[in-house]
Amino acid sequence: MKKSYLSILAILMFTGCASPTHPLDKQGGAPFVSGELVHDRGDGNLLVLEAPDRRYEARGFTVERHTNLAELRKRYYGVNPKHWNRIFSGLDTDHVTYSIETVAKSADGQEISCRVMWGGAVKPAGVCTDQAGAAFQVRFE
């Protein structure tokens, strides 16, 4: 009996430590051949974008968490109070939007600034702009 509790605890610990990782969706028009976005690690947050001739990397950026409680209160408070209570208490995270703004750098000093948003069932997507001002859409799976 004690072993089964320890086994369950070990499984929960290992699965709880995994950070969300999103590989780059290469179907966009961006010049990147691969990449990934790893978040929820604090200082270990990572954005990697690889072009055919260059690798851009950003580490340790913050992930902003947004919830428009005023708008959600208008929508759910009088109509569905149970749902509103779950949203307000933080139990319903489907209405949370996450975003990052970071500058990824290459080994030769080139920079690309990226703004990415996601939330609920929406996968991370945004825009990266190089130093020349060219903007590229990026999407992650």
Short mmCIF file of C-alpha atoms in Angstrom, two decimals:
data_model
loop_
_atom_site.label_atom_id
_atom_site.label_comp_id
_atom_site.label_asym_id
_atom_site.label_seq_id
_atom_site.Cartn_x
_atom_site.Cartn_y
_atom_site.Cartn_z
CA MET A 1 0.00 0.00 0.00
CA LYS A 2 2.79 2.38 0.92
CA LYS A 3 4.62 1.58 -2.32
CA SER A 4 1.62 2.47 -4.45
CA TYR A 5 1.35 5.90 -2.77
CA LEU A 6 5.04 6.50 -3.32
CA SER A 7 4.72 5.44 -6.96
CA ILE A 8 1.83 7.82 -7.53
CA LEU A 9 3.72 10.63 -5.80
CA ALA A 10 6.79 10.02 -7.97
CA ILE A 11 4.70 10.06 -11.16
CA LEU A 12 3.01 13.31 -10.14
CA MET A 13 6.35 14.91 -9.33
CA PHE A 14 7.90 13.97 -12.65
CA THR A 15 4.91 14.96 -14.78
CA GLY A 16 4.50 18.21 -12.85
CA CYS A 17 8.07 19.25 -13.62
CA ALA A 18 7.69 19.23 -17.38
CA SER A 19 7.57 22.66 -18.98
CA PRO A 20 5.29 23.36 -21.91
CA THR A 21 7.34 23.04 -25.10
CA HIS A 22 6.01 24.19 -28.47
CA PRO A 23 7.91 23.34 -31.68
CA LEU A 24 7.82 25.89 -34.50
CA ASP A 25 5.08 25.37 -37.09
CA LYS A 26 7.07 25.60 -40.33
CA GLN A 27 4.01 26.24 -42.52
CA GLY A 28 4.17 29.99 -41.93
CA GLY A 29 5.94 32.37 -44.30
CA ALA A 30 8.83 33.00 -41.90
CA PRO A 31 12.37 32.21 -43.03
CA PHE A 32 12.94 29.89 -40.06
CA VAL A 33 13.57 26.19 -40.62
CA SER A 34 13.07 25.15 -37.01
CA GLY A 35 12.61 26.47 -33.52
CA GLU A 36 10.85 26.05 -30.21
CA LEU A 37 9.24 27.96 -27.38
CA VAL A 38 9.66 26.64 -23.83
CA HIS A 39 7.90 28.51 -21.02
CA ASP A 40 6.90 28.23 -17.34
CA ARG A 41 10.49 27.76 -16.22
CA GLY A 42 11.13 31.32 -15.04
CA ASP A 43 14.79 31.95 -15.78
CA GLY A 44 14.81 28.82 -17.97
CA ASN A 45 12.26 30.18 -20.46
CA LEU A 46 13.65 29.66 -23.95
CA LEU A 47 12.88 30.85 -27.49
CA VAL A 48 14.95 29.38 -30.33
CA LEU A 49 14.52 30.28 -34.00
CA GLU A 50 16.81 28.77 -36.61
CA ALA A 51 17.25 30.28 -40.06
CA PRO A 52 19.32 28.46 -42.69
CA ASP A 53 22.40 30.55 -41.84
CA ARG A 54 21.78 31.71 -38.26
CA ARG A 55 20.41 30.59 -34.89
CA TYR A 56 18.58 33.12 -32.68
CA GLU A 57 18.11 32.46 -28.98
CA ALA A 58 16.44 34.24 -26.06
CA ARG A 59 16.54 33.00 -22.47
CA GLY A 60 15.04 34.03 -19.17
CA PHE A 61 12.27 36.26 -20.49
CA THR A 62 9.08 36.73 -18.50
CA VAL A 63 5.72 35.29 -19.48
CA GLU A 64 2.93 37.77 -18.80
CA ARG A 65 -0.44 36.42 -17.68
CA HIS A 66 -3.57 38.45 -18.46
CA THR A 67 -7.23 37.98 -17.55
CA ASN A 68 -9.82 40.63 -18.41
CA LEU A 69 -11.95 40.17 -15.29
CA ALA A 70 -14.10 43.25 -16.00
CA GLU A 71 -15.20 41.90 -19.38
CA LEU A 72 -15.67 38.37 -18.04
CA ARG A 73 -17.76 39.71 -15.13
CA LYS A 74 -20.08 41.44 -17.60
CA ARG A 75 -20.42 38.24 -19.59
CA TYR A 76 -20.84 35.64 -16.81
CA TYR A 77 -21.74 37.25 -13.44
CA GLY A 78 -25.52 37.46 -13.88
CA VAL A 79 -25.89 34.76 -16.54
CA ASN A 80 -23.74 31.95 -15.16
CA PRO A 81 -22.61 32.75 -11.59
CA LYS A 82 -20.99 29.33 -11.05
CA HIS A 83 -18.76 29.86 -14.08
CA TRP A 84 -17.95 33.40 -12.92
CA ASN A 85 -16.95 32.09 -9.47
CA ARG A 86 -14.60 29.54 -11.08
CA ILE A 87 -13.03 32.25 -13.27
CA PHE A 88 -12.66 34.73 -10.42
CA SER A 89 -11.14 32.14 -8.06
CA GLY A 90 -8.60 31.07 -10.71
CA LEU A 91 -9.99 27.54 -11.14
CA ASP A 92 -11.06 28.18 -14.74
CA THR A 93 -7.96 29.15 -16.71
CA ASP A 94 -9.56 28.95 -20.17
CA HIS A 95 -9.90 32.74 -20.16
CA VAL A 96 -6.24 33.46 -19.36
CA THR A 97 -4.02 34.93 -22.10
CA TYR A 98 -0.24 34.60 -21.99
CA SER A 99 2.27 36.74 -23.83
CA ILE A 100 5.99 37.29 -24.21
CA GLU A 101 8.10 40.09 -25.63
CA THR A 102 11.75 39.29 -26.04
CA VAL A 103 14.81 39.89 -28.18
CA ALA A 104 16.53 36.79 -29.55
CA LYS A 105 20.21 37.14 -30.45
CA SER A 106 22.50 35.18 -32.72
CA ALA A 107 26.12 34.34 -32.04
CA ASP A 108 27.26 37.04 -34.50
CA GLY A 109 25.23 39.78 -32.73
CA GLN A 110 22.18 39.94 -34.99
CA GLU A 111 18.90 40.49 -33.15
CA ILE A 112 15.28 39.72 -33.80
CA SER A 113 12.50 41.00 -31.53
CA CYS A 114 9.47 38.77 -31.00
CA ARG A 115 5.99 39.23 -29.57
CA VAL A 116 4.02 36.02 -29.04
CA MET A 117 0.59 35.41 -27.47
CA TRP A 118 -1.50 32.33 -26.63
CA GLY A 119 -4.14 31.09 -24.27
CA GLY A 120 -6.77 28.44 -23.67
CA ALA A 121 -6.97 26.28 -26.78
CA VAL A 122 -5.03 28.83 -28.88
CA LYS A 123 -1.47 27.88 -29.79
CA PRO A 124 1.37 30.42 -29.46
CA ALA A 125 1.61 32.81 -32.43
CA GLY A 126 3.01 36.25 -33.08
CA VAL A 127 5.41 38.43 -35.01
CA CYS A 128 9.20 38.63 -35.06
CA THR A 129 10.94 41.67 -36.54
CA ASP A 130 14.57 41.73 -37.63
CA GLN A 131 16.94 44.71 -37.38
CA ALA A 132 16.12 45.81 -40.92
CA GLY A 133 12.43 46.11 -39.98
CA ALA A 134 11.16 43.03 -41.84
CA ALA A 135 8.35 41.35 -39.89
CA PHE A 136 7.70 37.60 -39.97
CA GLN A 137 4.70 35.71 -38.64
CA VAL A 138 5.60 32.82 -36.33
CA ARG A 139 3.36 30.03 -35.06
CA PHE A 140 4.12 27.23 -32.67
CA GLU A 141 2.38 23.87 -32.30
#
